PDB file of C-alpha atoms in Angstrom:
ATOM      1  CA  SER A   1     119.183 102.903 115.049  1.00 95.00           C
ATOM      2  CA  LYS A   2     116.547 104.284 112.786  1.00 97.00           C
ATOM      3  CA  LEU A   3     117.720 107.603 110.996  1.00 96.00           C
ATOM      4  CA  ILE A   4     115.399 110.199 110.196  1.00 97.00           C
ATOM      5  CA  SER A   5     115.176 110.770 106.345  1.00 98.00           C
ATOM      6  CA  TRP A   6     114.552 114.507 106.104  1.00 97.00           C
ATOM      7  CA  SER A   7     114.583 115.177 102.488  1.00 97.00           C
ATOM      8  CA  MET A   8     115.565 111.463 101.431  1.00 97.00           C
ATOM      9  CA  ALA A   9     111.805 110.970 102.043  1.00 98.00           C
ATOM     10  CA  LYS A  10     111.342 112.871  98.675  1.00 98.00           C
ATOM     11  CA  SER A  11     113.105 110.122  96.862  1.00 98.00           C
ATOM     12  CA  VAL A  12     110.868 107.568  98.487  1.00 98.00           C
ATOM     13  CA  THR A  13     107.937 109.460  97.349  1.00 98.00           C
ATOM     14  CA  SER A  14     109.333 109.609  93.795  1.00 98.00           C
ATOM     15  CA  SER A  15     109.815 105.927  93.819  1.00 98.00           C
ATOM     16  CA  LEU A  16     106.165 105.407  94.915  1.00 98.00           C
ATOM     17  CA  VAL A  17     105.141 107.445  91.771  1.00 98.00           C
ATOM     18  CA  GLY A  18     107.154 105.056  89.705  1.00 98.00           C
ATOM     19  CA  ILE A  19     105.479 101.922  91.347  1.00 98.00           C
ATOM     20  CA  ALA A  20     102.023 103.384  90.683  1.00 98.00           C
ATOM     21  CA  MET A  21     102.921 104.141  87.141  1.00 98.00           C
ATOM     22  CA  LEU A  22     103.918 100.490  86.817  1.00 98.00           C
ATOM     23  CA  ASP A  23     100.593  99.705  88.029  1.00 98.00           C
ATOM     24  CA  GLY A  24      98.892 101.948  85.491  1.00 98.00           C
ATOM     25  CA  LYS A  25      97.354 104.051  88.240  1.00 98.00           C
ATOM     26  CA  LEU A  26      99.438 107.398  87.435  1.00 98.00           C
ATOM     27  CA  LYS A  27     101.013 108.973  84.517  1.00 98.00           C
ATOM     28  CA  LEU A  28     103.783 111.713  84.682  1.00 98.00           C
ATOM     29  CA  ASP A  29     101.792 114.163  82.495  1.00 98.00           C
ATOM     30  CA  GLN A  30      98.386 113.834  84.380  1.00 98.00           C
ATOM     31  CA  PRO A  31      97.257 116.727  86.502  1.00 97.00           C
ATOM     32  CA  LEU A  32      97.539 116.686  90.284  1.00 96.00           C
ATOM     33  CA  ASN A  33      93.776 117.594  90.269  1.00 95.00           C
ATOM     34  CA  ASP A  34      93.714 117.937  94.074  1.00 96.00           C
ATOM     35  CA  PRO A  35      90.124 118.024  95.374  1.00 95.00           C
ATOM     36  CA  LEU A  36      91.261 120.737  97.952  1.00 96.00           C
ATOM     37  CA  LEU A  37      91.447 123.131  95.130  1.00 95.00           C
ATOM     38  CA  ASP A  38      88.185 124.466  93.603  1.00 94.00           C
ATOM     39  CA  ASP A  39      86.772 123.312  90.420  1.00 93.00           C
ATOM     40  CA  GLY A  40      88.264 125.699  87.711  1.00 94.00           C
ATOM     41  CA  ASP A  41      91.253 126.491  89.891  1.00 96.00           C
ATOM     42  CA  THR A  42      94.268 126.442  87.466  1.00 95.00           C
ATOM     43  CA  ARG A  43      96.416 124.883  90.201  1.00 96.00           C
ATOM     44  CA  ARG A  44      94.483 121.663  89.654  1.00 96.00           C
ATOM     45  CA  ASN A  45      96.117 121.425  86.220  1.00 96.00           C
ATOM     46  CA  ILE A  46      99.770 121.235  87.602  1.00 98.00           C
ATOM     47  CA  THR A  47     101.114 117.769  86.507  1.00 98.00           C
ATOM     48  CA  ILE A  48     102.947 115.267  88.332  1.00 98.00           C
ATOM     49  CA  ARG A  49     105.948 115.598  86.097  1.00 98.00           C
ATOM     50  CA  GLN A  50     106.031 119.424  86.771  1.00 98.00           C
ATOM     51  CA  SER A  51     105.596 118.612  90.481  1.00 98.00           C
ATOM     52  CA  LEU A  52     108.435 116.083  90.418  1.00 98.00           C
ATOM     53  CA  HIS A  53     110.633 118.754  88.778  1.00 97.00           C
ATOM     54  CA  MET A  54     109.548 121.204  91.532  1.00 97.00           C
ATOM     55  CA  SER A  55     108.350 123.599  88.765  1.00 97.00           C
ATOM     56  CA  ASP A  56     104.764 123.777  89.924  1.00 98.00           C
ATOM     57  CA  GLY A  57     104.722 127.597  89.961  1.00 98.00           C
ATOM     58  CA  LEU A  58     103.415 127.718  93.606  1.00 98.00           C
ATOM     59  CA  ARG A  59     104.717 130.548  96.049  1.00 96.00           C
ATOM     60  CA  TRP A  60     106.885 128.797  98.440  1.00 96.00           C
ATOM     61  CA  ARG A  61     109.951 129.905 100.580  1.00 94.00           C
ATOM     62  CA  GLU A  62     112.242 126.974 101.980  1.00 91.00           C
ATOM     63  CA  ASP A  63     115.414 128.951 102.724  1.00 82.00           C
ATOM     64  CA  GLY A  64     116.225 129.944 106.104  1.00 72.00           C
ATOM     65  CA  TYR A  65     115.295 127.033 108.122  1.00 67.00           C
ATOM     66  CA  SER A  66     116.236 128.762 111.347  1.00 68.00           C
ATOM     67  CA  ASP A  67     113.536 131.520 110.709  1.00 71.00           C
ATOM     68  CA  PRO A  68     110.159 129.219 111.215  1.00 69.00           C
ATOM     69  CA  VAL A  69     108.265 132.581 110.828  1.00 79.00           C
ATOM     70  CA  SER A  70     108.845 132.961 107.204  1.00 84.00           C
ATOM     71  CA  ASN A  71     109.967 129.326 106.308  1.00 93.00           C
ATOM     72  CA  ASP A  72     107.064 127.483 104.589  1.00 95.00           C
ATOM     73  CA  ALA A  73     108.641 124.149 105.309  1.00 95.00           C
ATOM     74  CA  ALA A  74     108.822 124.793 108.999  1.00 93.00           C
ATOM     75  CA  LYS A  75     105.314 126.116 109.149  1.00 94.00           C
ATOM     76  CA  MET A  76     104.105 123.095 107.304  1.00 96.00           C
ATOM     77  CA  LEU A  77     105.780 120.586 109.523  1.00 95.00           C
ATOM     78  CA  PHE A  78     105.718 122.203 112.767  1.00 92.00           C
ATOM     79  CA  GLY A  79     103.513 125.174 112.712  1.00 93.00           C
ATOM     80  CA  PRO A  80     100.000 126.034 111.469  1.00 94.00           C
ATOM     81  CA  GLY A  81     100.269 123.310 108.644  1.00 96.00           C
ATOM     82  CA  ARG A  82     101.236 120.324 110.877  1.00 96.00           C
ATOM     83  CA  GLU A  83      97.664 118.760 111.365  1.00 97.00           C
ATOM     84  CA  ASN A  84      97.139 118.778 107.657  1.00 98.00           C
ATOM     85  CA  ILE A  85     100.232 119.438 105.578  1.00 98.00           C
ATOM     86  CA  VAL A  86      98.489 118.995 102.216  1.00 98.00           C
ATOM     87  CA  ALA A  87      95.769 121.632 103.067  1.00 98.00           C
ATOM     88  CA  TYR A  88      98.660 123.893 103.996  1.00 98.00           C
ATOM     89  CA  VAL A  89     100.340 123.587 100.518  1.00 98.00           C
ATOM     90  CA  ALA A  90      97.128 123.642  98.611  1.00 97.00           C
ATOM     91  CA  ASP A  91      96.672 127.179 100.131  1.00 97.00           C
ATOM     92  CA  ARG A  92      99.651 128.499  98.463  1.00 97.00           C
ATOM     93  CA  PRO A  93      98.857 130.819  95.625  1.00 97.00           C
ATOM     94  CA  THR A  94     100.429 130.564  92.097  1.00 97.00           C
ATOM     95  CA  GLU A  95     103.435 132.763  91.520  1.00 97.00           C
ATOM     96  CA  PHE A  96     104.922 131.462  88.197  1.00 96.00           C
ATOM     97  CA  LYS A  97     103.444 129.455  85.204  1.00 96.00           C
ATOM     98  CA  PRO A  98     103.895 126.018  85.980  1.00 97.00           C
ATOM     99  CA  GLY A  99     106.933 124.235  84.344  1.00 96.00           C
ATOM    100  CA  GLU A 100     108.818 127.576  83.854  1.00 96.00           C
ATOM    101  CA  LYS A 101     110.650 128.109  87.130  1.00 96.00           C
ATOM    102  CA  TRP A 102     112.372 125.781  89.430  1.00 96.00           C
ATOM    103  CA  ARG A 103     112.144 126.116  93.341  1.00 94.00           C
ATOM    104  CA  TYR A 104     112.982 123.782  95.765  1.00 95.00           C
ATOM    105  CA  SER A 105     109.809 122.835  97.674  1.00 97.00           C
ATOM    106  CA  SER A 106     108.906 120.237 100.303  1.00 97.00           C
ATOM    107  CA  GLY A 107     105.380 121.313  99.847  1.00 98.00           C
ATOM    108  CA  THR A 108     105.266 120.170  96.436  1.00 97.00           C
ATOM    109  CA  THR A 109     106.564 116.707  97.535  1.00 98.00           C
ATOM    110  CA  ASN A 110     103.497 116.293  99.875  1.00 98.00           C
ATOM    111  CA  LEU A 111     101.057 117.379  96.982  1.00 97.00           C
ATOM    112  CA  ILE A 112     102.506 114.527  94.861  1.00 98.00           C
ATOM    113  CA  SER A 113     102.088 112.194  97.772  1.00 98.00           C
ATOM    114  CA  ALA A 114      98.369 113.220  97.982  1.00 98.00           C
ATOM    115  CA  ALA A 115      98.013 112.199  94.422  1.00 98.00           C
ATOM    116  CA  ILE A 116      99.529 108.773  94.976  1.00 98.00           C
ATOM    117  CA  ALA A 117      97.357 108.137  97.985  1.00 98.00           C
ATOM    118  CA  ARG A 118      94.223 109.062  95.873  1.00 97.00           C
ATOM    119  CA  ALA A 119      95.323 106.540  93.087  1.00 97.00           C
ATOM    120  CA  VAL A 120      96.337 103.520  95.186  1.00 98.00           C
ATOM    121  CA  SER A 121      94.075 103.897  98.348  1.00 97.00           C
ATOM    122  CA  PRO A 122      90.633 105.201  97.890  1.00 92.00           C
ATOM    123  CA  ARG A 123      88.862 106.169 101.131  1.00 93.00           C
ATOM    124  CA  SER A 124      86.345 103.830 102.681  1.00 94.00           C
ATOM    125  CA  LEU A 125      84.413 103.591 105.884  1.00 94.00           C
ATOM    126  CA  LYS A 126      87.158 101.329 107.148  1.00 95.00           C
ATOM    127  CA  ASP A 127      89.869 103.670 105.906  1.00 96.00           C
ATOM    128  CA  PRO A 128      88.420 106.939 105.946  1.00 96.00           C
ATOM    129  CA  THR A 129      91.705 108.850 105.259  1.00 96.00           C
ATOM    130  CA  GLY A 130      93.258 106.286 103.022  1.00 97.00           C
ATOM    131  CA  ALA A 131      96.166 106.288 105.213  1.00 98.00           C
ATOM    132  CA  GLU A 132      96.259 102.606 105.987  1.00 98.00           C
ATOM    133  CA  GLY A 133      95.817 101.547 102.444  1.00 98.00           C
ATOM    134  CA  TYR A 134      98.577 103.896 101.356  1.00 98.00           C
ATOM    135  CA  ARG A 135     100.849 102.757 104.249  1.00 98.00           C
ATOM    136  CA  ASN A 136     100.322  99.139 102.989  1.00 98.00           C
ATOM    137  CA  PHE A 137     101.039 100.056  99.445  1.00 98.00           C
ATOM    138  CA  MET A 138     104.537 101.488 100.416  1.00 98.00           C
ATOM    139  CA  TYR A 139     105.435  98.634 102.660  1.00 98.00           C
ATOM    140  CA  ASP A 140     103.969  95.960 100.416  1.00 98.00           C
ATOM    141  CA  ARG A 141     105.552  97.370  96.977  1.00 98.00           C
ATOM    142  CA  LEU A 142     108.716  99.029  98.147  1.00 98.00           C
ATOM    143  CA  PHE A 143     110.017  98.566 101.622  1.00 98.00           C
ATOM    144  CA  ARG A 144     109.558  94.671 102.134  1.00 98.00           C
ATOM    145  CA  PRO A 145     110.398  93.606  98.594  1.00 98.00           C
ATOM    146  CA  ILE A 146     113.903  95.186  99.011  1.00 98.00           C
ATOM    147  CA  GLY A 147     114.321  94.200 102.531  1.00 98.00           C
ATOM    148  CA  MET A 148     113.906  97.646 104.278  1.00 98.00           C
ATOM    149  CA  ASN A 149     112.600  95.796 107.381  1.00 97.00           C
ATOM    150  CA  ASN A 150     113.039  98.575 109.830  1.00 97.00           C
ATOM    151  CA  VAL A 151     110.986 101.591 108.375  1.00 98.00           C
ATOM    152  CA  ALA A 152     108.633 103.931 110.090  1.00 98.00           C
ATOM    153  CA  ALA A 153     106.864 106.274 107.788  1.00 98.00           C
ATOM    154  CA  GLU A 154     104.911 109.153 109.563  1.00 98.00           C
ATOM    155  CA  PHE A 155     101.515 110.367 108.886  1.00 98.00           C
ATOM    156  CA  ASP A 156      99.690 113.640 110.093  1.00 98.00           C
ATOM    157  CA  LEU A 157      96.440 113.780 111.789  1.00 97.00           C
ATOM    158  CA  ALA A 158      94.514 114.197 108.515  1.00 97.00           C
ATOM    159  CA  GLY A 159      95.988 110.885 107.064  1.00 97.00           C
ATOM    160  CA  ASN A 160      98.683 112.529 104.971  1.00 98.00           C
ATOM    161  CA  PHE A 161     102.256 110.837 104.551  1.00 98.00           C
ATOM    162  CA  TYR A 162     104.908 113.384 105.611  1.00 98.00           C
ATOM    163  CA  ALA A 163     106.381 112.506 102.193  1.00 98.00           C
ATOM    164  CA  SER A 164     108.839 115.428 102.019  1.00 98.00           C
ATOM    165  CA  SER A 165     110.624 114.612 105.421  1.00 98.00           C
ATOM    166  CA  LEU A 166     109.654 111.904 107.861  1.00 98.00           C
ATOM    167  CA  VAL A 167     110.758 108.497 107.161  1.00 98.00           C
ATOM    168  CA  HIS A 168     112.766 106.550 109.574  1.00 98.00           C
ATOM    169  CA  ALA A 169     115.061 103.806 108.634  1.00 98.00           C
ATOM    170  CA  THR A 170     118.446 102.159 109.535  1.00 98.00           C
ATOM    171  CA  ALA A 171     121.728 102.704 107.642  1.00 98.00           C
ATOM    172  CA  GLN A 172     121.375  99.283 106.056  1.00 98.00           C
ATOM    173  CA  ASP A 173     117.777 100.047 104.879  1.00 98.00           C
ATOM    174  CA  TRP A 174     118.908 103.271 103.367  1.00 98.00           C
ATOM    175  CA  ALA A 175     121.764 101.459 101.562  1.00 98.00           C
ATOM    176  CA  ARG A 176     119.198  98.963 100.171  1.00 98.00           C
ATOM    177  CA  PHE A 177     117.066 101.921  98.860  1.00 98.00           C
ATOM    178  CA  GLY A 178     120.085 103.316  97.223  1.00 98.00           C
ATOM    179  CA  LEU A 179     121.015 100.061  95.639  1.00 98.00           C
ATOM    180  CA  LEU A 180     117.641  99.583  94.177  1.00 98.00           C
ATOM    181  CA  HIS A 181     118.218 102.866  92.197  1.00 98.00           C
ATOM    182  CA  LEU A 182     121.749 101.825  91.145  1.00 98.00           C
ATOM    183  CA  ARG A 183     120.096  98.742  89.640  1.00 98.00           C
ATOM    184  CA  ASP A 184     117.686 100.684  87.709  1.00 98.00           C
ATOM    185  CA  GLY A 185     114.707  99.618  89.976  1.00 98.00           C
ATOM    186  CA  VAL A 186     115.427  96.000  89.639  1.00 98.00           C
ATOM    187  CA  TRP A 187     115.778  93.886  92.954  1.00 98.00           C
ATOM    188  CA  ASP A 188     116.522  90.027  92.807  1.00 97.00           C
ATOM    189  CA  GLY A 189     115.408  89.959  89.229  1.00 98.00           C
ATOM    190  CA  LYS A 190     112.135  91.652  89.830  1.00 98.00           C
ATOM    191  CA  ARG A 191     111.279  95.125  88.414  1.00 98.00           C
ATOM    192  CA  ILE A 192     110.084  97.395  91.241  1.00 98.00           C
ATOM    193  CA  LEU A 193     110.359 100.716  89.130  1.00 98.00           C
ATOM    194  CA  PRO A 194     109.625 101.152  85.466  1.00 98.00           C
ATOM    195  CA  GLU A 195     112.246 100.634  83.164  1.00 98.00           C
ATOM    196  CA  GLY A 196     114.332 103.879  82.682  1.00 97.00           C
ATOM    197  CA  TYR A 197     112.386 105.615  85.567  1.00 98.00           C
ATOM    198  CA  VAL A 198     115.601 106.011  87.587  1.00 98.00           C
ATOM    199  CA  ASP A 199     117.302 107.813  84.795  1.00 98.00           C
ATOM    200  CA  PHE A 200     114.223 110.155  84.618  1.00 97.00           C
ATOM    201  CA  LEU A 201     114.590 110.980  88.373  1.00 97.00           C
ATOM    202  CA  ARG A 202     118.208 111.885  88.105  1.00 95.00           C
ATOM    203  CA  THR A 203     117.922 113.987  85.033  1.00 95.00           C
ATOM    204  CA  PRO A 204     118.102 117.645  86.165  1.00 91.00           C
ATOM    205  CA  THR A 205     114.947 119.668  84.954  1.00 93.00           C
ATOM    206  CA  THR A 206     115.504 122.480  82.449  1.00 92.00           C
ATOM    207  CA  ALA A 207     113.328 124.886  84.244  1.00 95.00           C
ATOM    208  CA  GLU A 208     114.801 128.316  85.102  1.00 94.00           C
ATOM    209  CA  GLY A 209     116.677 128.316  88.265  1.00 92.00           C
ATOM    210  CA  ALA A 210     117.564 124.606  88.541  1.00 89.00           C
ATOM    211  CA  THR A 211     121.016 124.370  86.979  1.00 77.00           C
ATOM    212  CA  SER A 212     122.265 127.397  88.655  1.00 68.00           C
ATOM    213  CA  TRP A 213     121.254 125.854  92.100  1.00 56.00           C
ATOM    214  CA  LEU A 214     123.007 122.563  91.098  1.00 56.00           C
ATOM    215  CA  ARG A 215     126.290 124.482  90.331  1.00 59.00           C
ATOM    216  CA  ALA A 216     126.082 126.313  93.664  1.00 57.00           C
ATOM    217  CA  ARG A 217     125.769 122.919  95.218  1.00 54.00           C
TER     218      ARG A 217
END
């Protein structure tokens, strides 16, 4: 049976960042530069590193999932943002200086995913949203090479991968994904993720609020 990922999808997304880095298509300290934000909007300068650290500074509330009226993740996935999750997140105002404060945010992960999509799958007449190319990228470069053969990744109507939450895979598939990370991103002698990238992913950020959350967990 396929099991829904929920936030395990965030680790899938961070792995896709690593693969794009290995290809020379992304760098950790490059800005997201999301085209949904106007030229000159300081939010365009938020970096991929800050976003992976969930310290982008955007206003976001994700506690209280049972309260869909005030929970941004619920509104993004099931409410007004469901048809274009990236547009919903891009509409969030800045609350803190990027890099200073940590805040758990499914929205941030979807901004990262949009940056991956722009880097690996430019839009074309045959693929107007870039979704087909992005889907092929994740299957050809991550899922199939490690034997995750029962995966379904969901996309919204605008062609955005639900990178924060909606990947479906079997228990064996998820075990393979975990094993890839235990092996520092190497599978059957082939490097899937950049050397040392797994250590980067599992090192807590020093942004304010992150370590207290980890202790509480």
